[in-house]
Amino acid sequence: MPETAPNATASATVTALPPLITQAEHLIELGVHELAGMPAAELRAFAEGAGGGDSDVLLAVHPDRAPASALAPLLRHGGKPGFVVADMTDVDRFAPLDTVELPDAPLYLVSGLDRGDLMANWSPDEALPALIAKGRTPLLLTEGIHWVLQQPAVLERDHCFMTIGSRLRKANGALDARTPAIWISNGTGRDGRERRDAPKVGWCWAGNRHTWLGFASATGRKPQSAG
């Protein structure tokens, strides 16, 4: 495995989340409940029932209810809205890997988030088995977007992250070589100069390494708080 990148830092400083009730209200303000086809009251009730004051878990909407293409424009960085790269028109077809256990519920909780800075300069092919061996689960693209929506500071230059829990399968069953990631645009190429510093949903090859991309992961997912 590659050595840890010299500029890698621990992720703990950027993982503090608002209480679940605050997260729910923020999603309502953004209109995510409407995207998901649910009343605002349902989102609030879930947060309250799951332990509304809990601030160490992320409230996520199932990707079948709120896909990445609808969530990405809600992201903000430097006052600029998020976007999906032009050559990822199939972004919503990136589904959970078979190893990812996703709750069969419209709303669920993600615990133990880590940006994966210490795996910067690893390839997705190298990172996935390492995460699984540590008992961790890679984040889905939609979960990564939810995280940035609730904690914008988690996305910073030179410390962005991949969400390799979401992959696209080809018709023959093989995995597409692209792996989704969330980073900050430099405003070059087809992004357009006006998008410089905007949050960007894109992809990288599964066999490539990037010193500025970690691998976001969690300890688990559950439909409601155990308490």
PDB file of C-alpha atoms in Angstrom:
ATOM      1  CA  MET A   1       0.000   0.000   0.000  1.00  0.00           C
ATOM      2  CA  PRO A   2       1.187   3.591  -0.586  1.00  0.00           C
ATOM      3  CA  GLU A   3       2.623   5.627   2.227  1.00  0.00           C
ATOM      4  CA  THR A   4       0.407   8.226   3.858  1.00  0.00           C
ATOM      5  CA  ALA A   5       0.710  11.554   2.090  1.00  0.00           C
ATOM      6  CA  PRO A   6       2.984  13.971   4.016  1.00  0.00           C
ATOM      7  CA  ASN A   7       0.285  16.648   4.196  1.00  0.00           C
ATOM      8  CA  ALA A   8      -2.428  14.300   5.413  1.00  0.00           C
ATOM      9  CA  THR A   9      -4.134  15.392   8.607  1.00  0.00           C
ATOM     10  CA  ALA A  10      -6.533  13.687  10.971  1.00  0.00           C
ATOM     11  CA  SER A  11     -10.179  14.018  10.014  1.00  0.00           C
ATOM     12  CA  ALA A  12     -11.500  14.544  13.533  1.00  0.00           C
ATOM     13  CA  THR A  13     -11.328  18.327  13.317  1.00  0.00           C
ATOM     14  CA  VAL A  14     -13.979  18.501  10.596  1.00  0.00           C
ATOM     15  CA  THR A  15     -16.469  15.852  11.659  1.00  0.00           C
ATOM     16  CA  ALA A  16     -18.509  17.807  14.242  1.00  0.00           C
ATOM     17  CA  LEU A  17     -22.123  17.800  13.090  1.00  0.00           C
ATOM     18  CA  PRO A  18     -25.144  19.865  14.132  1.00  0.00           C
ATOM     19  CA  PRO A  19     -27.819  18.149  16.266  1.00  0.00           C
ATOM     20  CA  LEU A  20     -30.225  15.988  14.267  1.00  0.00           C
ATOM     21  CA  ILE A  21     -33.071  18.460  14.736  1.00  0.00           C
ATOM     22  CA  THR A  22     -30.877  21.207  13.269  1.00  0.00           C
ATOM     23  CA  GLN A  23     -29.897  18.929  10.395  1.00  0.00           C
ATOM     24  CA  ALA A  24     -33.556  18.216   9.662  1.00  0.00           C
ATOM     25  CA  GLU A  25     -34.447  21.906   9.654  1.00  0.00           C
ATOM     26  CA  HIS A  26     -31.565  22.659   7.293  1.00  0.00           C
ATOM     27  CA  LEU A  27     -32.734  19.990   4.854  1.00  0.00           C
ATOM     28  CA  ILE A  28     -36.240  21.436   5.029  1.00  0.00           C
ATOM     29  CA  GLU A  29     -34.904  24.938   4.321  1.00  0.00           C
ATOM     30  CA  LEU A  30     -33.137  23.543   1.254  1.00  0.00           C
ATOM     31  CA  GLY A  31     -36.298  21.788   0.093  1.00  0.00           C
ATOM     32  CA  VAL A  32     -34.833  18.291   0.347  1.00  0.00           C
ATOM     33  CA  HIS A  33     -38.056  16.961   1.853  1.00  0.00           C
ATOM     34  CA  GLU A  34     -39.888  18.061  -1.297  1.00  0.00           C
ATOM     35  CA  LEU A  35     -37.278  16.380  -3.491  1.00  0.00           C
ATOM     36  CA  ALA A  36     -37.841  13.216  -1.456  1.00  0.00           C
ATOM     37  CA  GLY A  37     -41.630  13.480  -1.693  1.00  0.00           C
ATOM     38  CA  MET A  38     -42.239  13.671   2.045  1.00  0.00           C
ATOM     39  CA  PRO A  39     -43.837  16.291   4.301  1.00  0.00           C
ATOM     40  CA  ALA A  40     -41.538  18.415   6.445  1.00  0.00           C
ATOM     41  CA  ALA A  41     -43.255  16.969   9.515  1.00  0.00           C
ATOM     42  CA  GLU A  42     -42.004  13.481   8.629  1.00  0.00           C
ATOM     43  CA  LEU A  43     -38.410  14.695   8.526  1.00  0.00           C
ATOM     44  CA  ARG A  44     -38.778  16.521  11.843  1.00  0.00           C
ATOM     45  CA  ALA A  45     -40.452  13.529  13.483  1.00  0.00           C
ATOM     46  CA  PHE A  46     -37.655  11.220  12.383  1.00  0.00           C
ATOM     47  CA  ALA A  47     -34.995  13.534  13.791  1.00  0.00           C
ATOM     48  CA  GLU A  48     -36.838  13.862  17.091  1.00  0.00           C
ATOM     49  CA  GLY A  49     -37.464  10.121  17.344  1.00  0.00           C
ATOM     50  CA  ALA A  50     -33.853   9.333  16.506  1.00  0.00           C
ATOM     51  CA  GLY A  51     -32.559  11.550  19.286  1.00  0.00           C
ATOM     52  CA  GLY A  52     -32.869  15.110  18.084  1.00  0.00           C
ATOM     53  CA  GLY A  53     -29.961  16.443  20.131  1.00  0.00           C
ATOM     54  CA  ASP A  54     -27.486  13.845  18.885  1.00  0.00           C
ATOM     55  CA  SER A  55     -24.604  15.557  17.106  1.00  0.00           C
ATOM     56  CA  ASP A  56     -22.334  12.650  16.213  1.00  0.00           C
ATOM     57  CA  VAL A  57     -24.467  11.121  13.439  1.00  0.00           C
ATOM     58  CA  LEU A  58     -25.544  12.269   9.993  1.00  0.00           C
ATOM     59  CA  LEU A  59     -29.166  12.334   8.874  1.00  0.00           C
ATOM     60  CA  ALA A  60     -29.364  10.959   5.334  1.00  0.00           C
ATOM     61  CA  VAL A  61     -32.166  10.598   2.804  1.00  0.00           C
ATOM     62  CA  HIS A  62     -32.191   7.345   0.847  1.00  0.00           C
ATOM     63  CA  PRO A  63     -30.687   7.895  -2.638  1.00  0.00           C
ATOM     64  CA  ASP A  64     -33.829   6.468  -4.238  1.00  0.00           C
ATOM     65  CA  ARG A  65     -35.740   9.398  -2.732  1.00  0.00           C
ATOM     66  CA  ALA A  66     -33.179  12.195  -3.198  1.00  0.00           C
ATOM     67  CA  PRO A  67     -30.599  11.354  -5.895  1.00  0.00           C
ATOM     68  CA  ALA A  68     -27.177  12.934  -6.266  1.00  0.00           C
ATOM     69  CA  SER A  69     -28.191  14.994  -9.320  1.00  0.00           C
ATOM     70  CA  ALA A  70     -30.851  16.768  -7.245  1.00  0.00           C
ATOM     71  CA  LEU A  71     -28.694  17.242  -4.134  1.00  0.00           C
ATOM     72  CA  ALA A  72     -25.478  18.477  -5.773  1.00  0.00           C
ATOM     73  CA  PRO A  73     -26.852  21.932  -6.783  1.00  0.00           C
ATOM     74  CA  LEU A  74     -27.712  22.562  -3.120  1.00  0.00           C
ATOM     75  CA  LEU A  75     -24.043  22.469  -2.109  1.00  0.00           C
ATOM     76  CA  ARG A  76     -22.274  25.772  -1.486  1.00  0.00           C
ATOM     77  CA  HIS A  77     -18.626  26.758  -1.257  1.00  0.00           C
ATOM     78  CA  GLY A  78     -17.474  30.344  -1.381  1.00  0.00           C
ATOM     79  CA  GLY A  79     -21.052  31.337  -2.174  1.00  0.00           C
ATOM     80  CA  LYS A  80     -21.097  29.213  -5.336  1.00  0.00           C
ATOM     81  CA  PRO A  81     -23.540  26.344  -5.962  1.00  0.00           C
ATOM     82  CA  GLY A  82     -22.455  22.782  -6.509  1.00  0.00           C
ATOM     83  CA  PHE A  83     -22.632  20.937  -9.797  1.00  0.00           C
ATOM     84  CA  VAL A  84     -22.092  17.542 -11.414  1.00  0.00           C
ATOM     85  CA  VAL A  85     -19.374  17.308 -14.067  1.00  0.00           C
ATOM     86  CA  ALA A  86     -20.590  17.357 -17.663  1.00  0.00           C
ATOM     87  CA  ASP A  87     -19.395  13.842 -18.443  1.00  0.00           C
ATOM     88  CA  MET A  88     -21.289  12.242 -15.551  1.00  0.00           C
ATOM     89  CA  THR A  89     -24.850  12.432 -16.841  1.00  0.00           C
ATOM     90  CA  ASP A  90     -25.384   8.927 -15.426  1.00  0.00           C
ATOM     91  CA  VAL A  91     -24.529  10.006 -11.875  1.00  0.00           C
ATOM     92  CA  ASP A  92     -27.811   8.687 -10.456  1.00  0.00           C
ATOM     93  CA  ARG A  93     -27.069   5.203 -11.743  1.00  0.00           C
ATOM     94  CA  PHE A  94     -24.165   4.878  -9.309  1.00  0.00           C
ATOM     95  CA  ALA A  95     -25.674   2.516  -6.736  1.00  0.00           C
ATOM     96  CA  PRO A  96     -24.470   1.044  -3.428  1.00  0.00           C
ATOM     97  CA  LEU A  97     -21.882  -1.724  -3.660  1.00  0.00           C
ATOM     98  CA  ASP A  98     -23.029  -5.196  -2.661  1.00  0.00           C
ATOM     99  CA  THR A  99     -20.918  -4.858   0.503  1.00  0.00           C
ATOM    100  CA  VAL A 100     -22.821  -1.733   1.601  1.00  0.00           C
ATOM    101  CA  GLU A 101     -25.823  -2.471   3.828  1.00  0.00           C
ATOM    102  CA  LEU A 102     -28.276   0.357   3.201  1.00  0.00           C
ATOM    103  CA  PRO A 103     -31.364   0.603   5.438  1.00  0.00           C
ATOM    104  CA  ASP A 104     -34.631  -0.003   3.606  1.00  0.00           C
ATOM    105  CA  ALA A 105     -36.088   3.282   4.803  1.00  0.00           C
ATOM    106  CA  PRO A 106     -36.516   6.777   3.358  1.00  0.00           C
ATOM    107  CA  LEU A 107     -34.447   8.277   6.190  1.00  0.00           C
ATOM    108  CA  TYR A 108     -31.542   6.800   8.102  1.00  0.00           C
ATOM    109  CA  LEU A 109     -28.500   7.664  10.216  1.00  0.00           C
ATOM    110  CA  VAL A 110     -24.810   7.371   9.354  1.00  0.00           C
ATOM    111  CA  SER A 111     -22.368   7.120  12.260  1.00  0.00           C
ATOM    112  CA  GLY A 112     -18.626   7.398  12.754  1.00  0.00           C
ATOM    113  CA  LEU A 113     -17.838   9.628   9.774  1.00  0.00           C
ATOM    114  CA  ASP A 114     -14.236  10.031   8.691  1.00  0.00           C
ATOM    115  CA  ARG A 115     -12.944  11.955   5.669  1.00  0.00           C
ATOM    116  CA  GLY A 116     -10.136   9.477   5.144  1.00  0.00           C
ATOM    117  CA  ASP A 117      -7.271  11.947   4.901  1.00  0.00           C
ATOM    118  CA  LEU A 118      -4.802   9.299   6.009  1.00  0.00           C
ATOM    119  CA  MET A 119      -5.597   7.321   2.843  1.00  0.00           C
ATOM    120  CA  ALA A 120      -4.806  10.199   0.525  1.00  0.00           C
ATOM    121  CA  ASN A 121      -2.672   9.008  -2.395  1.00  0.00           C
ATOM    122  CA  TRP A 122      -4.299   5.563  -2.328  1.00  0.00           C
ATOM    123  CA  SER A 123      -6.338   4.350  -5.287  1.00  0.00           C
ATOM    124  CA  PRO A 124      -9.982   3.310  -4.815  1.00  0.00           C
ATOM    125  CA  ASP A 125      -8.989  -0.265  -5.653  1.00  0.00           C
ATOM    126  CA  GLU A 126      -6.485  -0.160  -2.786  1.00  0.00           C
ATOM    127  CA  ALA A 127      -8.674   1.731  -0.340  1.00  0.00           C
ATOM    128  CA  LEU A 128     -11.853  -0.355  -0.472  1.00  0.00           C
ATOM    129  CA  PRO A 129     -10.437  -3.631   0.912  1.00  0.00           C
ATOM    130  CA  ALA A 130      -8.457  -1.683   3.516  1.00  0.00           C
ATOM    131  CA  LEU A 131     -11.600   0.056   4.773  1.00  0.00           C
ATOM    132  CA  ILE A 132     -13.531  -3.208   4.909  1.00  0.00           C
ATOM    133  CA  ALA A 133     -10.674  -4.871   6.807  1.00  0.00           C
ATOM    134  CA  LYS A 134     -10.940  -2.091   9.408  1.00  0.00           C
ATOM    135  CA  GLY A 135     -14.669  -2.728   9.817  1.00  0.00           C
ATOM    136  CA  ARG A 136     -15.597   0.512   8.086  1.00  0.00           C
ATOM    137  CA  THR A 137     -18.025   1.122   5.238  1.00  0.00           C
ATOM    138  CA  PRO A 138     -17.327   3.549   2.362  1.00  0.00           C
ATOM    139  CA  LEU A 139     -19.743   6.454   2.033  1.00  0.00           C
ATOM    140  CA  LEU A 140     -22.245   6.646  -0.795  1.00  0.00           C
ATOM    141  CA  LEU A 141     -22.110   9.706  -3.018  1.00  0.00           C
ATOM    142  CA  THR A 142     -25.424  10.991  -1.641  1.00  0.00           C
ATOM    143  CA  GLU A 143     -24.159  10.516   1.922  1.00  0.00           C
ATOM    144  CA  GLY A 144     -21.063  12.530   1.086  1.00  0.00           C
ATOM    145  CA  ILE A 145     -23.234  15.310  -0.291  1.00  0.00           C
ATOM    146  CA  HIS A 146     -25.404  15.255   2.840  1.00  0.00           C
ATOM    147  CA  TRP A 147     -22.260  15.540   4.947  1.00  0.00           C
ATOM    148  CA  VAL A 148     -21.046  18.625   3.089  1.00  0.00           C
ATOM    149  CA  LEU A 149     -24.538  20.156   3.237  1.00  0.00           C
ATOM    150  CA  GLN A 150     -24.517  19.849   7.031  1.00  0.00           C
ATOM    151  CA  GLN A 151     -20.811  20.512   7.627  1.00  0.00           C
ATOM    152  CA  PRO A 152     -19.420  22.620   4.727  1.00  0.00           C
ATOM    153  CA  ALA A 153     -15.976  22.805   6.359  1.00  0.00           C
ATOM    154  CA  VAL A 154     -15.462  19.112   5.601  1.00  0.00           C
ATOM    155  CA  LEU A 155     -14.731  20.120   1.994  1.00  0.00           C
ATOM    156  CA  GLU A 156     -11.493  22.060   1.718  1.00  0.00           C
ATOM    157  CA  ARG A 157      -8.771  22.408  -0.873  1.00  0.00           C
ATOM    158  CA  ASP A 158      -6.178  19.644  -0.735  1.00  0.00           C
ATOM    159  CA  HIS A 159      -8.459  17.677   1.625  1.00  0.00           C
ATOM    160  CA  CYS A 160     -11.448  16.537  -0.427  1.00  0.00           C
ATOM    161  CA  PHE A 161     -12.787  12.995  -0.611  1.00  0.00           C
ATOM    162  CA  MET A 162     -14.049  10.081  -2.646  1.00  0.00           C
ATOM    163  CA  THR A 163     -17.299   8.206  -2.031  1.00  0.00           C
ATOM    164  CA  ILE A 164     -16.492   4.751  -3.335  1.00  0.00           C
ATOM    165  CA  GLY A 165     -19.517   3.084  -1.760  1.00  0.00           C
ATOM    166  CA  SER A 166     -21.374   4.136  -4.924  1.00  0.00           C
ATOM    167  CA  ARG A 167     -20.415   2.371  -8.137  1.00  0.00           C
ATOM    168  CA  LEU A 168     -21.970   1.847 -11.545  1.00  0.00           C
ATOM    169  CA  ARG A 169     -22.370  -1.683 -12.898  1.00  0.00           C
ATOM    170  CA  LYS A 170     -22.171  -2.353 -16.611  1.00  0.00           C
ATOM    171  CA  ALA A 171     -24.663  -4.551 -18.433  1.00  0.00           C
ATOM    172  CA  ASN A 172     -22.273  -7.510 -18.079  1.00  0.00           C
ATOM    173  CA  GLY A 173     -22.156  -7.085 -14.302  1.00  0.00           C
ATOM    174  CA  ALA A 174     -18.634  -5.675 -14.152  1.00  0.00           C
ATOM    175  CA  LEU A 175     -17.997  -2.429 -12.311  1.00  0.00           C
ATOM    176  CA  ASP A 176     -17.528   0.737 -14.332  1.00  0.00           C
ATOM    177  CA  ALA A 177     -13.977   2.021 -13.748  1.00  0.00           C
ATOM    178  CA  ARG A 178     -15.202   5.429 -12.555  1.00  0.00           C
ATOM    179  CA  THR A 179     -15.475   6.169  -8.838  1.00  0.00           C
ATOM    180  CA  PRO A 180     -17.381   9.248  -7.584  1.00  0.00           C
ATOM    181  CA  ALA A 181     -15.809  12.019  -5.545  1.00  0.00           C
ATOM    182  CA  ILE A 182     -16.587  15.487  -4.198  1.00  0.00           C
ATOM    183  CA  TRP A 183     -14.019  18.248  -4.515  1.00  0.00           C
ATOM    184  CA  ILE A 184     -13.588  21.950  -5.304  1.00  0.00           C
ATOM    185  CA  SER A 185     -13.462  23.098  -8.914  1.00  0.00           C
ATOM    186  CA  ASN A 186     -10.480  25.016 -10.276  1.00  0.00           C
ATOM    187  CA  GLY A 187     -12.705  26.535 -12.950  1.00  0.00           C
ATOM    188  CA  THR A 188     -10.792  24.895 -15.773  1.00  0.00           C
ATOM    189  CA  GLY A 189     -11.943  22.947 -18.830  1.00  0.00           C
ATOM    190  CA  ARG A 190     -15.634  22.267 -19.158  1.00  0.00           C
ATOM    191  CA  ASP A 191     -16.283  23.394 -15.574  1.00  0.00           C
ATOM    192  CA  GLY A 192     -16.049  27.001 -16.764  1.00  0.00           C
ATOM    193  CA  ARG A 193     -14.174  29.876 -15.154  1.00  0.00           C
ATOM    194  CA  GLU A 194     -17.327  31.036 -13.392  1.00  0.00           C
ATOM    195  CA  ARG A 195     -17.344  27.781 -11.398  1.00  0.00           C
ATOM    196  CA  ARG A 196     -13.919  28.230  -9.827  1.00  0.00           C
ATOM    197  CA  ASP A 197     -14.168  27.360  -6.103  1.00  0.00           C
ATOM    198  CA  ALA A 198     -17.596  25.742  -6.546  1.00  0.00           C
ATOM    199  CA  PRO A 199     -18.218  22.314  -4.964  1.00  0.00           C
ATOM    200  CA  LYS A 200     -17.990  19.657  -7.656  1.00  0.00           C
ATOM    201  CA  VAL A 201     -19.301  16.101  -7.987  1.00  0.00           C
ATOM    202  CA  GLY A 202     -17.059  14.199 -10.345  1.00  0.00           C
ATOM    203  CA  TRP A 203     -15.210  10.953 -10.770  1.00  0.00           C
ATOM    204  CA  CYS A 204     -11.745   9.388 -10.829  1.00  0.00           C
ATOM    205  CA  TRP A 205     -10.480   6.093 -12.212  1.00  0.00           C
ATOM    206  CA  ALA A 206     -10.560   3.210  -9.740  1.00  0.00           C
ATOM    207  CA  GLY A 207      -6.866   2.492 -10.241  1.00  0.00           C
ATOM    208  CA  ASN A 208      -5.563   6.065  -9.938  1.00  0.00           C
ATOM    209  CA  ARG A 209      -4.119   7.825  -6.888  1.00  0.00           C
ATOM    210  CA  HIS A 210      -4.630  11.465  -5.900  1.00  0.00           C
ATOM    211  CA  THR A 211      -2.759  13.151  -3.064  1.00  0.00           C
ATOM    212  CA  TRP A 212      -5.672  15.519  -2.375  1.00  0.00           C
ATOM    213  CA  LEU A 213      -8.451  12.926  -2.174  1.00  0.00           C
ATOM    214  CA  GLY A 214      -9.160  10.845   0.899  1.00  0.00           C
ATOM    215  CA  PHE A 215     -11.780   8.105   1.195  1.00  0.00           C
ATOM    216  CA  ALA A 216     -14.844   9.006   3.236  1.00  0.00           C
ATOM    217  CA  SER A 217     -16.204   6.191   5.372  1.00  0.00           C
ATOM    218  CA  ALA A 218     -18.411   5.435   8.362  1.00  0.00           C
ATOM    219  CA  THR A 219     -18.799   2.837  11.075  1.00  0.00           C
ATOM    220  CA  GLY A 220     -22.365   2.011  10.099  1.00  0.00           C
ATOM    221  CA  ARG A 221     -25.920   2.930   9.102  1.00  0.00           C
ATOM    222  CA  LYS A 222     -29.226   2.406  10.879  1.00  0.00           C
ATOM    223  CA  PRO A 223     -32.842   3.488  10.306  1.00  0.00           C
ATOM    224  CA  GLN A 224     -33.145   5.005  13.794  1.00  0.00           C
ATOM    225  CA  SER A 225     -31.257   5.577  17.012  1.00  0.00           C
ATOM    226  CA  ALA A 226     -30.814   2.565  19.254  1.00  0.00           C
ATOM    227  CA  GLY A 227     -31.880   4.739  22.149  1.00  0.00           C
TER     228      GLY A 227
END
